[in-house]
Amino acid sequence: MRGFFFTFEGIDGCGKSTQLKEAASHLEKDGIPVLVTREPGGTQIAEKIREILISPENSEMVNECELLLYLAARAQHVREKIIPAIKKGVVVLCDRFQEATFAYQGFGRGMSLEFLQKVNGFATGGLMPDCTFIFDVPSEVSCRRMEMMGKKRDRLEQNGSDFFDRIRKGYRILAEKDPEGCLLIDGSREIGEISEIVYKKINKFLKSALLK
Ligand code: TMP
């Protein structure tokens, strides 16, 4: 079977990482080879870039530097880890990918989407997810969840609720524009209900590959 590439997206605290773990354990139980990875990160070099990106110490980072670091991490991750895994027939589950750049740097920071698509294409070499799951929650829910988890806020999470409202809206627009590639899911539903939706969608892809 050929490999697949699924990405999990949404504002911080939307539940994407929980859903990614749920999907991985479902697939592993079915005996399917899975690779769980994340952006920024996933390789030694990209994890180092991640530290720079999220460190609250780097509050003076300009938007251009931020964008290029996300893309630098992605370029390494795609070539060193994601493509080789897909080629081996693995199902790759990635916590964030290109939609995060469009939502955060585009809708959040105000950069041109057209420009972002171009530079992102350079970073990915044209690799596209088979499906992007976008978990939609209001920014108040996201803030409450992060407080409940007692999570220390990273550099981006220190932005105000306006920033997260713009990103949420951005993700919804991205999903609307690309209904084939993105699945928008109400992230305030029960964890089990959401994981069923995700698992069914992934299975549809796997089954269609078996038929080919
Ligand atoms: P995480 O907390 O989900 O691991 O993501 C780290 C932060 O990086 C999160 O606030 C979202 C942000 N981000 C971007 O702004 N652009 C990107 O392209 C990616 C991948 C993440």
Coordinates of N, CA and C and ligand atoms in Angstrom, one line a residue:
M1 N 0.8 -1.2 0.0 CA 0.0 0.0 0.0 C 0.9 1.3 0.0
R2 N 0.4 2.3 -0.7 CA 1.2 3.5 -0.7 C 1.0 4.2 0.7
G3 N 1.9 5.1 1.0 CA 1.8 5.8 2.2 C 0.8 6.9 2.1
F4 N 0.5 7.5 3.3 CA -0.5 8.6 3.3 C 0.1 9.7 4.2
F5 N -0.5 10.9 4.0 CA 0.0 12.0 4.8 C -1.3 12.8 5.3
F6 N -1.5 12.8 6.6 CA -2.6 13.5 7.2 C -2.1 14.5 8.2
T7 N -2.7 15.7 8.2 CA -2.2 16.7 9.1 C -3.4 17.2 10.0
F8 N -3.0 17.6 11.2 CA -4.0 18.0 12.3 C -3.7 19.5 12.7
E9 N -4.8 20.2 12.5 CA -4.6 21.7 12.7 C -5.7 22.3 13.5
G10 N -5.4 23.5 13.9 CA -6.4 24.3 14.7 C -5.6 25.3 15.7
I11 N -6.4 26.1 16.3 CA -5.7 27.0 17.3 C -5.2 26.2 18.5
D12 N -4.3 26.8 19.2 CA -3.8 26.1 20.4 C -4.9 25.7 21.3
G13 N -4.9 24.5 21.9 CA -5.9 24.1 22.8 C -7.2 23.6 22.1
C14 N -7.1 23.3 20.8 CA -8.3 22.9 20.0 C -8.5 21.4 20.1
G15 N -7.5 20.7 20.7 CA -7.6 19.2 20.8 C -6.9 18.4 19.7
K16 N -6.2 19.1 18.8 CA -5.6 18.4 17.7 C -4.6 17.3 18.1
S17 N -3.8 17.6 19.2 CA -2.8 16.6 19.6 C -3.4 15.4 20.2
T18 N -4.5 15.6 21.0 CA -5.2 14.4 21.5 C -5.8 13.6 20.4
Q19 N -6.3 14.2 19.4 CA -6.9 13.5 18.3 C -5.9 12.8 17.4
L20 N -4.7 13.4 17.3 CA -3.7 12.7 16.6 C -3.3 11.4 17.3
K21 N -3.2 11.5 18.6 CA -2.8 10.3 19.4 C -3.9 9.2 19.3
E22 N -5.1 9.7 19.3 CA -6.3 8.7 19.2 C -6.2 8.0 17.8
A23 N -5.9 8.8 16.8 CA -5.9 8.2 15.4 C -4.7 7.2 15.3
A24 N -3.6 7.6 15.9 CA -2.4 6.8 15.8 C -2.7 5.4 16.5
S25 N -3.4 5.5 17.7 CA -3.6 4.2 18.4 C -4.6 3.4 17.7
H26 N -5.6 4.0 17.1 CA -6.6 3.2 16.2 C -5.8 2.5 15.1
L27 N -5.0 3.2 14.4 CA -4.3 2.6 13.2 C -3.3 1.5 13.7
E28 N -2.6 1.8 14.8 CA -1.6 0.8 15.2 C -2.4 -0.5 15.6
K29 N -3.5 -0.4 16.2 CA -4.3 -1.6 16.6 C -4.7 -2.3 15.3
D30 N -4.9 -1.6 14.2 CA -5.2 -2.3 12.9 C -4.0 -2.8 12.2
G31 N -2.8 -2.6 12.9 CA -1.6 -3.2 12.3 C -1.0 -2.3 11.1
I32 N -1.4 -1.1 11.1 CA -1.0 -0.2 10.0 C 0.3 0.6 10.5
P33 N 1.3 0.6 9.7 CA 2.5 1.4 10.1 C 2.3 2.9 10.2
V34 N 2.6 3.5 11.3 CA 2.2 4.9 11.5 C 3.5 5.7 11.9
L35 N 3.6 6.9 11.5 CA 4.6 7.8 12.0 C 3.9 9.1 12.5
V36 N 4.2 9.3 13.8 CA 3.6 10.5 14.4 C 4.7 11.6 14.5
T37 N 4.4 12.7 14.0 CA 5.4 13.8 13.9 C 4.8 15.2 14.1
R38 N 5.6 16.2 14.2 CA 5.0 17.5 14.4 C 5.8 18.6 13.7
E39 N 5.1 19.8 13.6 CA 5.8 21.0 13.1 C 5.5 22.1 14.0
P40 N 6.4 23.1 14.2 CA 7.7 22.9 13.8 C 8.4 21.8 14.6
G41 N 9.3 21.0 13.9 CA 10.0 20.0 14.6 C 10.1 18.7 13.8
G42 N 10.2 17.6 14.5 CA 10.1 16.3 13.8 C 11.5 15.7 13.4
T43 N 12.5 16.6 13.3 CA 13.9 16.1 13.1 C 14.8 16.9 14.0
Q44 N 16.0 16.4 14.1 CA 16.9 17.1 15.1 C 17.1 18.6 14.8
I45 N 17.3 18.9 13.5 CA 17.5 20.3 13.1 C 16.2 21.1 13.3
A46 N 15.1 20.5 12.8 CA 13.8 21.3 13.0 C 13.4 21.4 14.4
E47 N 13.8 20.5 15.3 CA 13.4 20.7 16.7 C 14.2 21.8 17.3
K48 N 15.5 22.0 16.8 CA 16.3 23.1 17.3 C 15.6 24.4 16.8
I49 N 15.1 24.4 15.6 CA 14.5 25.7 15.1 C 13.2 25.9 15.9
R50 N 12.5 24.8 16.3 CA 11.3 25.0 17.1 C 11.6 25.7 18.4
E51 N 12.7 25.3 19.1 CA 13.1 25.9 20.4 C 13.2 27.5 20.2
I52 N 13.8 27.9 19.1 CA 14.0 29.3 18.8 C 12.6 30.0 18.6
L53 N 11.8 29.3 17.9 CA 10.5 29.8 17.5 C 9.5 30.0 18.7
I54 N 9.5 29.0 19.6 CA 8.5 29.1 20.7 C 9.1 29.8 22.0
S55 N 10.4 29.9 22.1 CA 10.9 30.5 23.3 C 10.4 31.9 23.6
P56 N 9.7 32.1 24.8 CA 9.2 33.4 25.1 C 10.3 34.5 25.2
E57 N 11.6 34.0 25.3 CA 12.8 34.9 25.4 C 12.9 35.7 24.1
N58 N 12.4 35.1 23.0 CA 12.6 35.7 21.6 C 11.4 36.6 21.2
S59 N 10.9 37.4 22.2 CA 9.8 38.2 21.9 C 10.0 39.3 20.9
E60 N 11.3 39.6 20.6 CA 11.6 40.7 19.6 C 11.7 40.1 18.2
M61 N 11.3 38.8 18.0 CA 11.4 38.2 16.7 C 10.5 38.9 15.7
V62 N 11.0 39.3 14.5 CA 10.1 40.0 13.5 C 9.4 38.9 12.7
N63 N 8.3 39.3 12.1 CA 7.4 38.4 11.4 C 8.1 37.7 10.2
E64 N 9.0 38.4 9.6 CA 9.8 37.8 8.4 C 10.7 36.7 8.9
C65 N 11.3 36.9 10.0 CA 12.2 35.9 10.6 C 11.4 34.7 11.0
E66 N 10.3 35.0 11.7 CA 9.4 33.9 12.1 C 8.9 33.0 11.0
L67 N 8.5 33.6 9.9 CA 8.0 32.9 8.7 C 9.2 32.0 8.2
L68 N 10.3 32.6 8.0 CA 11.4 31.8 7.4 C 11.9 30.7 8.3
L69 N 11.8 30.9 9.6 CA 12.2 29.7 10.5 C 11.2 28.6 10.4
Y70 N 9.9 28.9 10.3 CA 8.9 27.8 10.2 C 9.1 27.1 8.9
L71 N 9.4 27.8 7.8 CA 9.6 27.2 6.5 C 10.9 26.4 6.5
A72 N 11.9 26.9 7.1 CA 13.2 26.2 7.2 C 13.0 24.9 7.9
A73 N 12.3 24.9 9.0 CA 12.0 23.6 9.7 C 11.2 22.7 8.8
R74 N 10.3 23.2 8.1 CA 9.4 22.4 7.2 C 10.2 21.7 6.1
A75 N 11.1 22.5 5.5 CA 11.9 22.0 4.4 C 12.7 20.8 4.8
Q76 N 13.3 20.9 6.0 CA 14.1 19.8 6.5 C 13.2 18.6 6.9
H77 N 12.1 18.9 7.5 CA 11.2 17.8 8.0 C 10.7 17.0 6.8
V78 N 10.2 17.7 5.8 CA 9.6 17.1 4.6 C 10.6 16.1 4.0
R79 N 11.8 16.6 3.8 CA 12.8 15.8 3.0 C 13.4 14.7 3.8
E80 N 13.7 15.0 5.1 CA 14.4 14.0 6.0 C 13.5 13.0 6.5
K81 N 12.2 13.4 6.8 CA 11.4 12.4 7.5 C 10.0 12.0 6.8
I82 N 9.3 13.1 6.3 CA 7.9 12.8 5.8 C 8.0 12.0 4.5
I83 N 8.7 12.5 3.5 CA 8.7 11.8 2.2 C 9.3 10.4 2.3
P84 N 10.4 10.2 3.0 CA 10.9 8.8 3.1 C 9.9 7.9 3.7
A85 N 9.1 8.4 4.7 CA 8.1 7.5 5.4 C 7.0 7.2 4.4
I86 N 6.5 8.2 3.7 CA 5.4 8.0 2.7 C 5.9 6.9 1.7
K87 N 7.1 7.1 1.2 CA 7.7 6.2 0.2 C 7.7 4.7 0.7
K88 N 7.9 4.6 2.0 CA 7.9 3.2 2.6 C 6.5 2.7 2.9
G89 N 5.5 3.4 2.6 CA 4.1 2.9 2.8 C 3.6 3.2 4.2
V90 N 4.2 4.2 4.9 CA 3.7 4.5 6.2 C 2.6 5.6 6.2
V91 N 1.7 5.5 7.2 CA 0.7 6.6 7.3 C 1.3 7.7 8.2
V92 N 1.6 8.8 7.7 CA 2.2 9.9 8.5 C 1.1 10.8 9.1
L93 N 1.2 11.0 10.4 CA 0.2 11.9 11.1 C 1.0 13.0 11.6
C94 N 0.8 14.2 11.1 CA 1.6 15.4 11.5 C 0.8 16.4 12.2
D95 N 1.3 16.8 13.4 CA 0.7 17.8 14.2 C 1.1 19.2 13.6
R96 N 0.2 19.8 12.9 CA 0.4 21.1 12.1 C 1.3 20.8 10.9
F97 N 1.0 21.7 9.9 CA 1.7 21.7 8.6 C 1.5 23.0 7.9
Q98 N 1.3 23.0 6.6 CA 1.2 24.3 5.9 C 0.0 25.2 6.3
E99 N -1.1 24.6 6.6 CA -2.3 25.4 7.0 C -2.0 26.3 8.2
A100 N -1.1 25.8 9.1 CA -0.7 26.7 10.2 C 0.0 27.9 9.8
T101 N 0.8 27.8 8.7 CA 1.5 29.0 8.2 C 0.5 29.9 7.6
F102 N -0.5 29.4 6.8 CA -1.5 30.3 6.2 C -2.4 30.9 7.3
A103 N -2.7 30.1 8.3 CA -3.6 30.7 9.4 C -2.9 31.7 10.3
Y104 N -1.7 31.2 10.8 CA -1.0 32.1 11.8 C -0.2 33.3 11.1
Q105 N 0.6 32.9 10.1 CA 1.4 34.0 9.5 C 0.5 34.8 8.5
G106 N -0.5 34.2 7.9 CA -1.4 34.9 6.9 C -2.4 35.6 7.7
F107 N -3.4 34.9 8.3 CA -4.5 35.6 8.9 C -4.1 36.3 10.2
G108 N -3.2 35.6 11.0 CA -2.8 36.1 12.3 C -1.8 37.3 12.1
R109 N -0.8 37.2 11.3 CA 0.2 38.3 11.2 C -0.1 39.2 10.1
G110 N -1.0 38.8 9.2 CA -1.4 39.8 8.1 C -0.5 39.6 6.8
M111 N 0.2 38.5 6.7 CA 1.0 38.4 5.4 C 0.1 37.9 4.3
S112 N 0.6 38.2 3.0 CA -0.2 37.8 1.9 C -0.3 36.3 1.7
L113 N -1.5 35.8 1.5 CA -1.7 34.4 1.3 C -1.0 33.9 0.0
E114 N -1.1 34.7 -1.0 CA -0.5 34.3 -2.3 C 1.0 34.1 -2.1
F115 N 1.6 35.1 -1.4 CA 3.1 35.0 -1.2 C 3.4 33.8 -0.3
L116 N 2.6 33.6 0.7 CA 2.8 32.4 1.6 C 2.7 31.1 0.8
Q117 N 1.7 31.0 -0.1 CA 1.6 29.8 -0.8 C 2.8 29.5 -1.7
K118 N 3.4 30.6 -2.2 CA 4.6 30.4 -3.1 C 5.8 29.9 -2.3
V119 N 6.1 30.6 -1.2 CA 7.3 30.3 -0.4 C 7.1 28.9 0.3
N120 N 5.8 28.7 0.7 CA 5.6 27.4 1.3 C 5.8 26.2 0.3
G121 N 5.4 26.5 -1.0 CA 5.6 25.5 -2.0 C 7.1 25.2 -2.2
F122 N 7.9 26.2 -2.0 CA 9.4 26.0 -2.1 C 9.9 25.1 -1.0
A123 N 9.3 25.4 0.2 CA 9.7 24.6 1.4 C 9.3 23.2 1.3
T124 N 8.1 22.9 0.8 CA 7.5 21.6 0.8 C 7.9 20.8 -0.5
G125 N 8.4 21.5 -1.5 CA 8.7 20.9 -2.8 C 7.4 20.4 -3.4
G126 N 6.3 20.9 -3.0 CA 5.0 20.5 -3.6 C 4.3 19.4 -2.9
L127 N 4.9 18.9 -1.8 CA 4.2 17.8 -1.0 C 2.9 18.4 -0.4
M128 N 1.8 17.7 -0.6 CA 0.5 18.1 0.0 C -0.1 17.0 0.9
P129 N -0.7 17.4 2.0 CA -1.4 16.3 2.8 C -2.5 15.7 2.0
D130 N -2.8 14.4 2.2 CA -4.0 13.8 1.6 C -5.2 14.4 2.2
C131 N -5.2 14.7 3.5 CA -6.3 15.4 4.1 C -5.8 16.1 5.4
T132 N -6.4 17.3 5.6 CA -6.0 18.1 6.7 C -7.3 18.2 7.6
F133 N -7.1 17.8 8.9 CA -8.2 17.9 9.8 C -8.1 19.2 10.6
I134 N -9.1 20.0 10.5 CA -9.1 21.3 11.2 C -10.1 21.2 12.4
F135 N -9.6 21.4 13.6 CA -10.5 21.3 14.8 C -10.8 22.7 15.2
D136 N -12.1 23.0 15.1 CA -12.6 24.3 15.3 C -13.1 24.6 16.7
V137 N -12.5 25.5 17.5 CA -13.1 25.8 18.8 C -13.0 27.4 18.9
P138 N -13.9 28.0 19.6 CA -13.8 29.4 19.9 C -12.5 29.7 20.7
S139 N -12.0 30.9 20.6 CA -10.7 31.2 21.3 C -10.9 31.1 22.8
E140 N -12.1 31.4 23.3 CA -12.3 31.3 24.8 C -12.2 29.8 25.3
V141 N -12.6 28.9 24.4 CA -12.5 27.5 24.8 C -11.0 27.1 24.8
S142 N -10.3 27.6 23.8 CA -8.9 27.3 23.7 C -8.2 27.8 24.9
C143 N -8.5 29.1 25.3 CA -7.8 29.7 26.5 C -8.1 28.9 27.8
R144 N -9.4 28.5 27.9 CA -9.8 27.8 29.1 C -9.1 26.4 29.2
R145 N -9.0 25.8 28.0 CA -8.3 24.5 28.0 C -6.8 24.6 28.4
M146 N -6.2 25.6 27.8 CA -4.8 25.8 28.1 C -4.5 26.1 29.6
E147 N -5.5 26.9 30.2 CA -5.4 27.2 31.6 C -5.5 26.0 32.4
M148 N -6.5 25.1 32.0 CA -6.8 23.9 32.8 C -5.6 23.0 32.7
M149 N -4.9 23.0 31.6 CA -3.8 22.1 31.4 C -2.6 22.7 32.2
G150 N -2.7 23.9 32.7 CA -1.6 24.5 33.4 C -0.4 24.8 32.5
K151 N -0.7 24.9 31.2 CA 0.4 25.0 30.2 C 1.0 26.4 30.3
K152 N 2.4 26.5 30.4 CA 3.1 27.8 30.3 C 2.9 28.3 28.9
R153 N 2.6 29.6 28.7 CA 2.4 30.1 27.4 C 3.7 30.3 26.6
D154 N 3.7 29.7 25.4 CA 4.9 30.0 24.6 C 4.9 31.3 23.9
R155 N 5.9 31.6 23.1 CA 6.0 33.0 22.5 C 4.7 33.4 21.7
L156 N 4.1 32.4 20.9 CA 3.0 32.8 20.1 C 1.7 32.8 21.0
E157 N 1.7 32.0 22.0 CA 0.5 31.9 22.9 C 0.3 33.2 23.7
Q158 N 1.4 34.0 23.8 CA 1.3 35.2 24.6 C 0.6 36.3 23.8
N159 N 0.2 36.1 22.6 CA -0.6 37.0 21.8 C -2.0 37.1 22.4
G160 N -2.7 38.2 22.2 CA -4.0 38.4 22.7 C -5.1 37.6 22.0
S161 N -6.3 37.6 22.5 CA -7.4 36.8 22.0 C -7.8 37.2 20.5
D162 N -7.5 38.5 20.2 CA -7.8 39.0 18.8 C -7.0 38.2 17.8
F163 N -5.7 37.9 18.2 CA -4.8 37.1 17.3 C -5.4 35.8 17.1
F164 N -5.9 35.1 18.1 CA -6.5 33.8 18.0 C -7.8 33.8 17.3
D165 N -8.6 34.9 17.5 CA -9.9 35.0 16.7 C -9.6 35.1 15.2
R166 N -8.6 35.8 14.9 CA -8.2 35.9 13.4 C -7.8 34.6 12.9
I167 N -7.0 33.9 13.7 CA -6.5 32.6 13.2 C -7.6 31.6 13.0
R168 N -8.5 31.6 14.0 CA -9.7 30.7 13.9 C -10.5 30.9 12.7
K169 N -10.7 32.2 12.5 CA -11.5 32.6 11.3 C -10.7 32.2 10.0
G170 N -9.4 32.3 10.0 CA -8.6 32.0 8.9 C -8.7 30.5 8.6
Y171 N -8.6 29.7 9.7 CA -8.7 28.2 9.5 C -10.1 27.9 8.8
R172 N -11.1 28.5 9.3 CA -12.5 28.3 8.7 C -12.5 28.6 7.2
I173 N -11.9 29.8 6.9 CA -11.9 30.2 5.5 C -11.1 29.2 4.7
L174 N -9.9 28.7 5.2 CA -9.1 27.8 4.5 C -9.9 26.5 4.2
A175 N -10.6 26.0 5.2 CA -11.4 24.8 5.1 C -12.5 25.0 4.0
E176 N -13.1 26.2 4.0 CA -14.2 26.5 3.1 C -13.7 26.5 1.7
K177 N -12.5 27.1 1.5 CA -11.9 27.2 0.2 C -11.5 25.9 -0.4
D178 N -11.1 24.9 0.5 CA -10.6 23.6 0.0 C -11.3 22.5 0.6
P179 N -12.6 22.3 0.3 CA -13.4 21.2 0.9 C -12.9 19.8 0.6
E180 N -12.2 19.7 -0.5 CA -11.6 18.4 -0.9 C -10.5 18.0 0.0
G181 N -9.6 19.0 0.3 CA -8.4 18.7 1.1 C -8.5 18.9 2.6
C182 N -9.6 19.6 3.0 CA -9.7 19.9 4.5 C -11.0 19.4 5.0
L183 N -10.9 18.9 6.3 CA -12.2 18.6 6.9 C -12.3 19.4 8.2
L184 N -13.3 20.3 8.3 CA -13.5 21.1 9.5 C -14.3 20.4 10.4
I185 N -13.8 20.2 11.7 CA -14.6 19.4 12.7 C -14.8 20.3 13.9
D186 N -16.0 20.2 14.4 CA -16.4 21.0 15.6 C -15.6 20.4 16.8
G187 N -14.6 21.1 17.3 CA -13.7 20.6 18.3 C -14.2 20.6 19.7
S188 N -15.5 21.2 19.8 CA -16.1 21.2 21.2 C -16.9 19.9 21.4
R189 N -17.0 19.0 20.4 CA -17.7 17.7 20.6 C -16.9 16.8 21.5
E190 N -17.5 15.7 21.9 CA -16.8 14.7 22.7 C -15.6 14.1 22.0
I191 N -14.5 13.8 22.8 CA -13.3 13.3 22.2 C -13.6 12.1 21.4
G192 N -14.4 11.2 21.9 CA -14.6 9.9 21.2 C -15.4 10.1 19.9
E193 N -16.3 11.0 20.0 CA -17.1 11.3 18.7 C -16.2 11.9 17.6
I194 N -15.3 12.8 18.0 CA -14.4 13.4 17.1 C -13.4 12.3 16.5
S195 N -12.9 11.5 17.4 CA -12.0 10.5 16.9 C -12.6 9.5 15.9
E196 N -13.9 9.2 16.1 CA -14.6 8.4 15.2 C -14.6 9.0 13.8
I197 N -14.9 10.3 13.7 CA -15.0 11.1 12.5 C -13.6 11.0 11.7
V198 N -12.6 11.2 12.5 CA -11.2 11.2 12.0 C -10.8 9.8 11.4
Y199 N -11.1 8.8 12.3 CA -10.8 7.5 11.9 C -11.5 7.0 10.7
K200 N -12.8 7.4 10.6 CA -13.6 7.0 9.4 C -13.0 7.6 8.1
K201 N -12.6 8.9 8.2 CA -12.1 9.6 7.1 C -10.8 8.9 6.6
I202 N -9.9 8.7 7.6 CA -8.6 8.1 7.3 C -8.8 6.7 6.6
N203 N -9.7 5.9 7.2 CA -10.0 4.6 6.7 C -10.5 4.6 5.2
K204 N -11.3 5.7 4.9 CA -11.8 5.8 3.6 C -10.6 5.9 2.6
F205 N -9.6 6.7 3.0 CA -8.4 6.8 2.1 C -7.7 5.5 2.0
L206 N -7.5 4.8 3.1 CA -6.8 3.6 3.1 C -7.5 2.5 2.3
K207 N -8.8 2.5 2.4 CA -9.6 1.5 1.7 C -9.5 1.8 0.2
S208 N -9.6 3.0 -0.2 CA -9.6 3.4 -1.6 C -8.3 3.0 -2.2
A209 N -7.2 3.1 -1.4 CA -5.9 2.7 -2.0 C -5.8 1.2 -2.2
L210 N -6.5 0.5 -1.3 CA -6.4 -1.0 -1.4 C -7.2 -1.5 -2.7
L211 N -8.2 -0.7 -3.1 CA -9.0 -1.0 -4.2 C -8.3 -0.8 -5.5
K212 N -7.3 0.1 -5.4 CA -6.6 0.5 -6.7 C -5.6 -0.5 -7.2
Ligands
TMP1 P1 2.3 23.7 18.8 O1 2.2 24.4 20.1 O2 1.0 23.3 18.2 O3 3.3 22.6 18.7 O4 2.8 24.8 17.7 C1 3.8 25.8 18.0 C2 3.3 27.1 17.6 O5 3.8 27.5 16.3 C3 1.8 27.4 17.6 O6 1.6 28.6 18.4 C4 1.5 27.6 16.2 C5 2.7 28.1 15.6 N1 2.9 27.9 14.1 C6 2.9 28.9 13.2 O7 2.7 30.1 13.6 N2 3.2 28.7 11.9 C7 3.5 27.4 11.4 O8 3.7 27.3 10.2 C8 3.5 26.3 12.4 C9 3.8 24.9 11.9 C10 3.2 26.6 13.7

